[in-house]
mmCIF file of C-alpha atoms in Angstrom:
data_model
loop_
_atom_site.group_PDB
_atom_site.id
_atom_site.type_symbol
_atom_site.label_atom_id
_atom_site.label_comp_id
_atom_site.label_asym_id
_atom_site.label_seq_id
_atom_site.Cartn_x
_atom_site.Cartn_y
_atom_site.Cartn_z
ATOM 1 C CA MET A 1 94.998 119.284 127.432
ATOM 2 C CA LYS A 2 95.633 115.775 128.699
ATOM 3 C CA LEU A 3 94.701 115.024 132.266
ATOM 4 C CA THR A 4 97.783 112.875 132.709
ATOM 5 C CA HIS A 5 99.846 116.044 132.319
ATOM 6 C CA ILE A 6 97.961 118.118 134.885
ATOM 7 C CA ARG A 7 99.987 118.729 138.027
ATOM 8 C CA ALA A 8 96.958 118.906 140.263
ATOM 9 C CA PRO A 9 96.211 116.817 143.363
ATOM 10 C CA VAL A 10 94.375 113.592 142.609
ATOM 11 C CA GLN A 11 92.476 113.852 145.898
ATOM 12 C CA PHE A 12 88.977 115.179 145.490
ATOM 13 C CA ASP A 13 87.995 117.979 147.841
ATOM 14 C CA ASP A 14 84.513 116.947 148.970
ATOM 15 C CA GLU A 15 84.067 120.253 150.786
ATOM 16 C CA SER A 16 83.928 122.025 147.443
ATOM 17 C CA PHE A 17 80.513 120.432 146.901
ATOM 18 C CA GLN A 18 77.405 122.024 148.284
ATOM 19 C CA LYS A 19 76.697 119.867 151.316
ATOM 20 C CA PRO A 20 72.878 120.003 151.200
ATOM 21 C CA ARG A 21 72.877 118.149 147.866
ATOM 22 C CA LEU A 22 75.362 115.423 148.797
ATOM 23 C CA SER A 23 75.857 112.926 151.595
ATOM 24 C CA THR A 24 78.739 113.187 154.047
ATOM 25 C CA SER A 25 80.720 110.798 151.835
ATOM 26 C CA GLY A 26 80.508 113.212 148.890
ATOM 27 C CA VAL A 27 78.149 110.929 146.953
ATOM 28 C CA SER A 28 74.596 111.800 146.067
ATOM 29 C CA GLU A 29 71.943 109.746 147.871
ATOM 30 C CA ASN A 30 69.592 110.080 144.895
ATOM 31 C CA PRO A 31 70.468 107.382 142.278
ATOM 32 C CA LEU A 32 69.180 109.466 139.345
ATOM 33 C CA GLU A 33 71.076 112.511 140.559
ATOM 34 C CA LEU A 34 74.215 110.399 140.984
ATOM 35 C CA PHE A 35 73.883 109.095 137.409
ATOM 36 C CA MET A 36 73.499 112.606 136.013
ATOM 37 C CA ASN A 37 76.423 113.920 138.082
ATOM 38 C CA LEU A 38 78.645 111.137 136.712
ATOM 39 C CA ARG A 39 77.581 112.032 133.173
ATOM 40 C CA TYR A 40 78.304 115.713 133.758
ATOM 41 C CA LEU A 41 81.688 114.867 135.286
ATOM 42 C CA ASN A 42 82.467 112.907 132.118
ATOM 43 C CA TYR A 43 81.512 115.982 130.076
ATOM 44 C CA LEU A 44 83.819 118.069 132.265
ATOM 45 C CA THR A 45 86.669 115.639 131.610
ATOM 46 C CA LEU A 46 86.081 115.960 127.862
ATOM 47 C CA VAL A 47 86.072 119.765 128.078
ATOM 48 C CA VAL A 48 89.362 119.788 130.024
ATOM 49 C CA GLU A 49 91.006 117.280 127.682
ATOM 50 C CA HIS A 50 89.849 118.832 124.413
ATOM 51 C CA GLY A 51 89.913 122.518 125.334
ATOM 52 C CA SER A 52 86.426 123.685 124.363
ATOM 53 C CA PHE A 53 82.751 122.800 124.611
ATOM 54 C CA ALA A 54 82.570 122.230 120.828
ATOM 55 C CA ALA A 55 85.538 119.831 120.788
ATOM 56 C CA ALA A 56 84.183 118.028 123.865
ATOM 57 C CA ALA A 57 80.813 117.560 122.131
ATOM 58 C CA LEU A 58 82.503 116.072 119.065
ATOM 59 C CA ALA A 59 84.647 113.728 121.165
ATOM 60 C CA GLY A 60 81.684 112.599 123.240
ATOM 61 C CA GLY A 61 79.276 112.164 120.352
ATOM 62 C CA VAL A 62 76.774 114.641 121.835
ATOM 63 C CA SER A 63 75.601 118.143 120.972
ATOM 64 C CA GLN A 64 77.324 121.292 122.203
ATOM 65 C CA PRO A 65 74.144 122.430 124.023
ATOM 66 C CA ALA A 66 74.258 119.134 125.958
ATOM 67 C CA ILE A 67 77.788 119.946 127.119
ATOM 68 C CA SER A 68 76.780 123.497 128.075
ATOM 69 C CA HIS A 69 73.747 122.235 129.998
ATOM 70 C CA GLY A 70 75.867 119.654 131.793
ATOM 71 C CA MET A 71 78.385 122.269 132.873
ATOM 72 C CA ARG A 72 75.625 124.528 134.213
ATOM 73 C CA GLN A 73 74.117 121.667 136.181
ATOM 74 C CA LEU A 74 77.494 120.530 137.497
ATOM 75 C CA GLN A 75 78.370 124.072 138.573
ATOM 76 C CA GLN A 76 75.424 123.971 140.964
ATOM 77 C CA GLN A 77 77.243 121.229 142.885
ATOM 78 C CA PHE A 78 80.269 123.462 143.550
ATOM 79 C CA ASP A 79 80.753 126.494 145.772
ATOM 80 C CA THR A 80 83.660 127.685 143.598
ATOM 81 C CA PRO A 81 83.622 128.418 139.840
ATOM 82 C CA LEU A 82 84.583 125.613 137.472
ATOM 83 C CA PHE A 83 85.577 128.032 134.693
ATOM 84 C CA VAL A 84 86.860 131.591 134.472
ATOM 85 C CA ARG A 85 86.602 133.690 131.344
ATOM 86 C CA SER A 86 89.740 134.814 129.526
ATOM 87 C CA GLY A 87 88.718 136.857 126.508
ATOM 88 C CA ARG A 88 86.349 134.625 124.554
ATOM 89 C CA LYS A 89 87.630 131.431 126.170
ATOM 90 C CA LEU A 90 86.594 129.627 129.356
ATOM 91 C CA ILE A 91 89.572 128.385 131.355
ATOM 92 C CA PRO A 92 89.075 125.482 133.833
ATOM 93 C CA THR A 93 89.841 126.377 137.444
ATOM 94 C CA GLU A 94 91.743 124.266 139.959
ATOM 95 C CA ALA A 95 88.427 122.875 141.191
ATOM 96 C CA ALA A 96 87.522 121.792 137.650
ATOM 97 C CA LEU A 97 90.898 120.125 137.161
ATOM 98 C CA ARG A 98 90.595 118.222 140.439
ATOM 99 C CA ALA A 99 87.055 117.113 139.570
ATOM 100 C CA ALA A 100 88.126 115.970 136.089
ATOM 101 C CA LEU A 101 91.053 114.007 137.479
ATOM 102 C CA ARG A 102 88.844 112.341 140.047
ATOM 103 C CA SER A 103 86.257 111.526 137.368
ATOM 104 C CA LYS A 104 88.894 109.985 135.119
ATOM 105 C CA ASP A 105 90.287 107.940 138.001
ATOM 106 C CA LEU A 106 86.775 106.645 138.760
ATOM 107 C CA ALA A 107 86.190 105.739 135.096
ATOM 108 C CA GLU A 108 89.481 103.822 134.934
ATOM 109 C CA ARG A 109 88.600 101.881 138.081
ATOM 110 C CA MET A 110 85.190 100.971 136.659
ATOM 111 C CA ASP A 111 86.875 99.814 133.438
ATOM 112 C CA ALA A 112 89.263 97.652 135.453
ATOM 113 C CA LEU A 113 86.370 96.053 137.335
ATOM 114 C CA ALA A 114 84.646 95.226 134.046
ATOM 115 C CA ALA A 115 87.792 94.006 132.273
ATOM 116 C CA THR A 116 87.400 90.308 133.060
ATOM 117 C CA GLY A 117 83.868 90.249 131.668
ATOM 118 C CA ALA A 118 84.229 92.652 128.767
ATOM 119 C CA ILE A 119 83.042 90.081 126.245
ATOM 120 C CA PRO A 120 81.182 87.317 128.148
ATOM 121 C CA ALA A 121 81.985 83.783 127.047
ATOM 122 C CA HIS A 122 78.289 83.129 126.395
ATOM 123 C CA ARG A 123 77.924 86.046 124.008
ATOM 124 C CA ASP A 124 78.531 84.889 120.461
ATOM 125 C CA THR A 125 77.797 88.129 118.572
ATOM 126 C CA LEU A 126 80.510 90.559 117.501
ATOM 127 C CA ARG A 127 78.957 94.029 117.167
ATOM 128 C CA VAL A 128 80.879 96.213 114.745
ATOM 129 C CA GLY A 129 80.347 99.835 113.746
ATOM 130 C CA VAL A 130 81.561 100.526 110.194
ATOM 131 C CA THR A 131 81.277 103.194 107.557
ATOM 132 C CA PRO A 132 79.601 102.052 104.307
ATOM 133 C CA SER A 133 82.978 101.661 102.579
ATOM 134 C CA ALA A 134 84.474 99.803 105.543
ATOM 135 C CA ALA A 135 81.548 97.361 105.497
ATOM 136 C CA LEU A 136 82.447 96.375 101.939
ATOM 137 C CA VAL A 137 86.190 96.215 102.559
ATOM 138 C CA TRP A 138 86.196 94.499 105.944
ATOM 139 C CA GLY A 139 83.028 92.399 106.045
ATOM 140 C CA PRO A 140 84.606 89.140 104.774
ATOM 141 C CA ALA A 141 87.698 89.507 106.977
ATOM 142 C CA LEU A 142 85.622 90.203 110.077
ATOM 143 C CA HIS A 143 83.373 87.231 109.408
ATOM 144 C CA ALA A 144 86.350 84.922 108.882
ATOM 145 C CA ALA A 145 88.121 86.172 111.998
ATOM 146 C CA TRP A 146 85.105 85.896 114.273
ATOM 147 C CA CYS A 147 82.909 83.131 112.867
ATOM 148 C CA GLN A 148 85.236 80.675 111.136
ATOM 149 C CA GLY A 149 85.365 77.496 113.195
ATOM 150 C CA HIS A 150 82.640 78.781 115.541
ATOM 151 C CA PRO A 151 79.235 77.867 114.054
ATOM 152 C CA ARG A 152 77.303 79.559 116.873
ATOM 153 C CA ARG A 153 78.952 82.934 116.374
ATOM 154 C CA ARG A 154 77.416 85.844 114.509
ATOM 155 C CA LEU A 155 78.709 89.100 113.014
ATOM 156 C CA ASP A 156 76.496 92.202 113.289
ATOM 157 C CA MET A 157 77.642 95.248 111.303
ATOM 158 C CA ALA A 158 75.886 98.604 111.630
ATOM 159 C CA SER A 159 76.628 101.973 110.076
ATOM 160 C CA ALA A 160 76.065 105.517 111.341
ATOM 161 C CA ASP A 161 78.050 108.732 111.432
ATOM 162 C CA GLU A 162 81.409 108.430 113.155
ATOM 163 C CA GLY A 163 80.432 110.435 116.228
ATOM 164 C CA ARG A 164 77.472 108.193 117.024
ATOM 165 C CA MET A 165 79.402 104.975 116.429
ATOM 166 C CA LEU A 166 82.228 106.017 118.751
ATOM 167 C CA ALA A 167 79.745 107.097 121.414
ATOM 168 C CA SER A 168 78.096 103.659 121.130
ATOM 169 C CA LEU A 169 81.494 102.022 121.442
ATOM 170 C CA GLN A 170 82.198 103.948 124.630
ATOM 171 C CA GLY A 171 78.751 103.050 125.928
ATOM 172 C CA GLY A 172 79.254 99.316 125.333
ATOM 173 C CA GLN A 173 76.701 98.949 122.518
ATOM 174 C CA LEU A 174 79.510 98.095 120.047
ATOM 175 C CA ASP A 175 82.643 95.975 120.369
ATOM 176 C CA LEU A 176 84.773 97.755 117.774
ATOM 177 C CA VAL A 177 84.504 100.543 115.202
ATOM 178 C CA ILE A 178 86.235 100.976 111.837
ATOM 179 C CA SER A 179 85.945 104.576 110.686
ATOM 180 C CA PRO A 180 87.901 107.773 110.085
ATOM 181 C CA ARG A 181 89.140 109.500 113.215
ATOM 182 C CA PRO A 182 87.382 112.794 113.948
ATOM 183 C CA ARG A 183 89.730 115.739 114.083
ATOM 184 C CA GLY A 184 91.012 116.272 117.612
ATOM 185 C CA TYR A 185 89.227 113.148 118.838
ATOM 186 C CA ARG A 186 90.676 111.545 121.970
ATOM 187 C CA ALA A 187 88.338 109.140 123.684
ATOM 188 C CA THR A 188 89.004 107.971 127.232
ATOM 189 C CA GLY A 189 89.107 104.188 127.448
ATOM 190 C CA LEU A 190 89.479 103.556 123.698
ATOM 191 C CA ALA A 191 92.499 102.330 121.774
ATOM 192 C CA CYS A 192 92.922 103.739 118.263
ATOM 193 C CA GLU A 193 95.253 102.552 115.525
ATOM 194 C CA PRO A 194 95.444 103.475 111.821
ATOM 195 C CA LEU A 195 94.612 100.762 109.295
ATOM 196 C CA TYR A 196 95.207 102.298 105.865
ATOM 197 C CA GLN A 197 94.983 105.557 103.971
ATOM 198 C CA LEU A 198 92.187 106.379 101.549
ATOM 199 C CA THR A 199 92.773 108.419 98.397
ATOM 200 C CA PRO A 200 89.303 109.388 97.113
ATOM 201 C CA LEU A 201 88.648 109.937 93.407
ATOM 202 C CA ALA A 202 85.704 111.427 91.541
ATOM 203 C CA TYR A 203 83.947 109.078 89.100
ATOM 204 C CA ALA A 204 81.464 109.397 86.240
ATOM 205 C CA ARG A 205 79.942 107.078 83.646
ATOM 206 C CA ARG A 206 82.268 106.693 80.671
ATOM 207 C CA ALA A 207 79.966 108.597 78.302
ATOM 208 C CA HIS A 208 79.462 111.490 80.722
ATOM 209 C CA PRO A 209 79.917 114.966 79.168
ATOM 210 C CA LEU A 210 82.360 115.868 81.950
ATOM 211 C CA VAL A 211 84.398 112.669 81.943
ATOM 212 C CA MET A 212 87.368 114.554 80.455
ATOM 213 C CA ALA A 213 87.188 117.417 82.988
ATOM 214 C CA GLN A 214 90.547 118.320 84.493
ATOM 215 C CA SER A 215 89.554 120.814 87.176
ATOM 216 C CA LEU A 216 86.994 121.198 89.925
ATOM 217 C CA MET A 217 86.072 124.527 88.345
ATOM 218 C CA GLU A 218 84.665 122.615 85.374
ATOM 219 C CA LEU A 219 82.427 120.659 87.760
ATOM 220 C CA GLN A 220 80.753 123.663 89.384
ATOM 221 C CA ALA A 221 77.404 122.986 87.676
ATOM 222 C CA ALA A 222 77.523 119.196 88.084
ATOM 223 C CA SER A 223 75.136 117.197 90.262
ATOM 224 C CA TRP A 224 76.599 114.705 92.727
ATOM 225 C CA ALA A 225 75.477 111.507 94.414
ATOM 226 C CA ILE A 226 76.895 110.730 97.851
ATOM 227 C CA VAL A 227 76.804 107.930 100.398
ATOM 228 C CA GLY A 228 75.207 109.278 103.534
ATOM 229 C CA PRO A 229 74.114 111.408 105.070
ATOM 230 C CA SER A 230 76.805 111.682 107.719
ATOM 231 C CA VAL A 231 75.286 113.613 110.613
ATOM 232 C CA SER A 232 78.446 114.578 112.451
ATOM 233 C CA GLY A 233 81.223 112.576 110.830
ATOM 234 C CA PRO A 234 84.502 114.346 110.067
ATOM 235 C CA VAL A 235 85.020 113.185 106.477
ATOM 236 C CA ASP A 236 83.227 115.008 103.697
ATOM 237 C CA VAL A 237 85.911 115.139 101.041
ATOM 238 C CA LEU A 238 83.584 116.472 98.371
ATOM 239 C CA HIS A 239 82.557 119.609 100.263
ATOM 240 C CA GLU A 240 86.051 120.053 101.701
ATOM 241 C CA ALA A 241 87.613 119.958 98.228
ATOM 242 C CA PHE A 242 85.363 122.811 97.065
ATOM 243 C CA ALA A 243 85.500 124.784 100.314
ATOM 244 C CA VAL A 244 89.293 124.861 100.543
ATOM 245 C CA ARG A 245 89.367 126.474 97.092
ATOM 246 C CA ARG A 246 86.608 128.913 98.061
ATOM 247 C CA MET A 247 84.161 127.550 95.521
ATOM 248 C CA ARG A 248 80.445 127.325 96.124
ATOM 249 C CA PRO A 249 79.339 123.994 97.637
ATOM 250 C CA PRO A 250 78.701 121.156 95.178
ATOM 251 C CA ARG A 251 75.076 120.313 94.406
ATOM 252 C CA VAL A 252 74.157 116.995 96.031
ATOM 253 C CA ALA A 253 71.209 115.543 94.117
ATOM 254 C CA ALA A 254 71.033 112.057 95.677
ATOM 255 C CA SER A 255 72.066 110.301 98.879
ATOM 256 C CA CYS A 256 72.708 106.550 98.754
ATOM 257 C CA PRO A 257 72.889 103.964 101.544
ATOM 258 C CA ASP A 258 76.011 102.255 100.126
ATOM 259 C CA TYR A 259 78.546 102.383 97.298
ATOM 260 C CA SER A 260 76.851 99.706 95.184
ATOM 261 C CA SER A 261 73.724 101.845 94.834
ATOM 262 C CA LEU A 262 75.923 104.908 94.243
ATOM 263 C CA LEU A 263 77.651 103.187 91.317
ATOM 264 C CA HIS A 264 74.317 102.170 89.780
ATOM 265 C CA LEU A 265 73.189 105.801 89.949
ATOM 266 C CA LEU A 266 76.368 106.994 88.241
ATOM 267 C CA VAL A 267 75.973 104.472 85.422
ATOM 268 C CA HIS A 268 72.352 105.440 84.752
ATOM 269 C CA SER A 269 72.527 109.229 85.220
ATOM 270 C CA ASP A 270 74.643 112.306 84.642
ATOM 271 C CA MET A 271 75.555 112.556 88.315
ATOM 272 C CA LEU A 272 79.128 112.363 89.588
ATOM 273 C CA GLY A 273 80.290 110.558 92.716
ATOM 274 C CA VAL A 274 83.317 109.989 94.917
ATOM 275 C CA LEU A 275 84.750 106.576 95.785
ATOM 276 C CA PRO A 276 87.294 106.501 98.622
ATOM 277 C CA HIS A 277 89.105 103.427 97.237
ATOM 278 C CA PRO A 278 89.214 101.561 93.876
ATOM 279 C CA ILE A 279 88.478 98.312 95.741
ATOM 280 C CA LEU A 280 84.877 99.539 96.036
ATOM 281 C CA LEU A 281 84.314 99.343 92.267
ATOM 282 C CA ASP A 282 81.659 96.705 91.640
ATOM 283 C CA GLY A 283 82.951 94.112 89.175
ATOM 284 C CA ALA A 284 79.875 94.321 86.976
ATOM 285 C CA LEU A 285 80.065 98.111 86.776
ATOM 286 C CA LYS A 286 83.828 98.599 86.796
ATOM 287 C CA GLY A 287 84.053 99.074 83.032
ATOM 288 C CA GLN A 288 81.114 101.481 82.933
ATOM 289 C CA VAL A 289 82.553 104.222 85.159
ATOM 290 C CA ALA A 290 85.841 106.063 84.997
ATOM 291 C CA PRO A 291 87.821 108.279 87.380
ATOM 292 C CA LEU A 292 88.148 111.964 86.544
ATOM 293 C CA HIS A 293 91.737 113.114 86.124
ATOM 294 C CA LEU A 294 91.580 116.330 88.107
ATOM 295 C CA ARG A 295 94.548 118.563 88.778
ATOM 296 C CA GLU A 296 93.265 119.141 92.322
ATOM 297 C CA ALA A 297 93.508 116.105 94.577
ATOM 298 C CA LEU A 298 90.593 115.330 96.874
ATOM 299 C CA PRO A 299 91.441 115.320 100.602
ATOM 300 C CA ARG A 300 93.005 112.084 101.827
ATOM 301 C CA TYR A 301 92.149 110.484 105.131
ATOM 302 C CA GLU A 302 92.898 107.368 107.163
ATOM 303 C CA MET A 303 90.632 104.601 108.362
ATOM 304 C CA HIS A 304 91.184 103.692 112.022
ATOM 305 C CA LEU A 305 90.325 100.764 114.244
ATOM 306 C CA PHE A 306 88.774 101.736 117.588
ATOM 307 C CA THR A 307 88.456 99.181 120.397
ATOM 308 C CA PRO A 308 87.797 99.488 124.135
ATOM 309 C CA ILE A 309 91.068 99.061 125.995
ATOM 310 C CA ARG A 310 89.422 96.616 128.380
ATOM 311 C CA GLN A 311 88.444 94.340 125.452
ATOM 312 C CA ARG A 312 91.750 94.218 123.598
ATOM 313 C CA ARG A 313 92.644 90.715 124.787
ATOM 314 C CA ALA A 314 89.227 89.259 123.970
ATOM 315 C CA LEU A 315 89.277 90.873 120.512
ATOM 316 C CA GLY A 316 92.871 89.804 119.831
ATOM 317 C CA PRO A 317 92.198 87.302 116.986
ATOM 318 C CA ALA A 318 89.885 89.679 115.124
ATOM 319 C CA VAL A 319 92.329 92.575 115.530
ATOM 320 C CA ALA A 320 95.199 90.434 114.218
ATOM 321 C CA VAL A 321 93.254 89.560 111.047
ATOM 322 C CA LEU A 322 92.359 93.203 110.500
ATOM 323 C CA ARG A 323 95.994 94.220 110.776
ATOM 324 C CA GLN A 324 97.029 91.584 108.243
ATOM 325 C CA LYS A 325 94.382 92.693 105.750
ATOM 326 C CA ALA A 326 95.307 96.356 106.308
ATOM 327 C CA ALA A 327 98.906 95.538 105.377
ATOM 328 C CA LEU A 328 97.735 93.793 102.187
ATOM 329 C CA ILE A 329 95.479 96.736 101.277
ATOM 330 C CA SER A 330 98.324 99.183 101.833
ATOM 331 C CA GLU A 331 100.658 97.114 99.646
ATOM 332 C CA GLY A 332 98.110 96.711 96.872
ATOM 333 C CA SER A 333 96.520 100.153 96.982
ATOM 334 C CA GLY A 334 99.246 101.693 94.866
ATOM 335 C CA HIS A 335 98.699 99.151 92.085
ATOM 336 C CA ALA A 336 94.916 99.423 92.300
ATOM 337 C CA LEU A 337 95.046 103.209 92.322
ATOM 338 C CA ALA A 338 97.378 103.302 89.320
ATOM 339 C CA SER A 339 95.001 100.985 87.445
ATOM 340 C CA ALA A 340 92.000 103.134 88.321
ATOM 341 C CA GLU A 341 93.771 106.305 87.215
ATOM 342 C CA ARG A 342 94.662 105.121 83.702
ATOM 343 C CA PRO A 343 93.431 107.538 81.042
ATOM 344 C CA VAL A 344 90.025 106.802 79.566
#
C-alpha cells in the first residue's frame, strides 16, 4: 500500500492522542520520548506501505520484534486502535492511516530542509555500501568518478548485508549503496535504479570430480564455499536453487570475505562455489576453474543503485559514471558469459 494512494485527510487529529502524554501542540515535551515516537511513526509508515510487520522489518533494516514493540508503544499514544484484526491479518485503521500520512509529510519536510547541505562542501569522503562482488566491479569506477582531479577526496567502501546497508543509507551513514534490491523493498526518501543483471554460475577447479556434472541432483553431496554470511540480504542463489526444486539445502563448508579468497579455496580444494559474474574471475586463477554446465539455471538477480533523493544533485557525477559503466557491462556481459560457458 502506498501512502500517496490513500484517500485519507492529511491533517493530523491531535485529539486522538492521549493528552496526559503530550503537550497541547500534540508534541511530546520529553525529547527522548519525542525521538522514540518519531521512530515508531516511521515503523507505522513502513507497516502501512508494505502491508505486514515482516515486510516492514525487511524494508527498515530492523527485526520484526522491533516493529511489533514499536507498534505496541505507539498504540499507547492513541485512544483509538491503530489496527483491527481480519482473519490472521492486521488492517490499519483510519487513525493509523492519518498518522502514517502525517509522519511521511514530516519526513519529507525534514529531507527538504537538509537538501542544501546533504553533502557538505568540506566533506571529501564518499561513503559507499557495496556487496563483495560490487566492490570488485565498481571500485575503480567509483574512485575515478569521485577522486580523479580532487587530490583531497577519499573513497570509503564498506560491505554488509543489504538490509543493514540500506538502513545506514537512510540514516545518513552512507552516501550510496550498490546491492540487490530486497523483495518488496520500498524505502521512503531513496531513489533506486537498476544497473545490470547478474547470471550466477557454479564453478569448480578443472580437475574436480564433479566438473562434468550436468544437474544439481549430482551435487547433493558436494561441499560449497560462499561469500558471506549475509545476515538478512535477499540474494542467496545457492540455497534458492536447491529449495525451489525441493532438494535438501547444500552443505556450506566455508564462508569467505570476498571472491578472490573464494576462488583460491576452489582451486585448492574439492569445494564448489558460485560467482555472480564472469568479470569476477581473477586473472591468475581464471584457467584453473571452470563453470559447471548445469541444466538448471541458478536464479538471476539485478544489482541496483540506491541514493538519497536529497543527494541526487551532489552525487550527479558519480551516478553518471556508474550508469556509463553499467551500460558497458550489460553490452559485454553476453560475450563474457558465452566465454565462461564454453565446454571444458
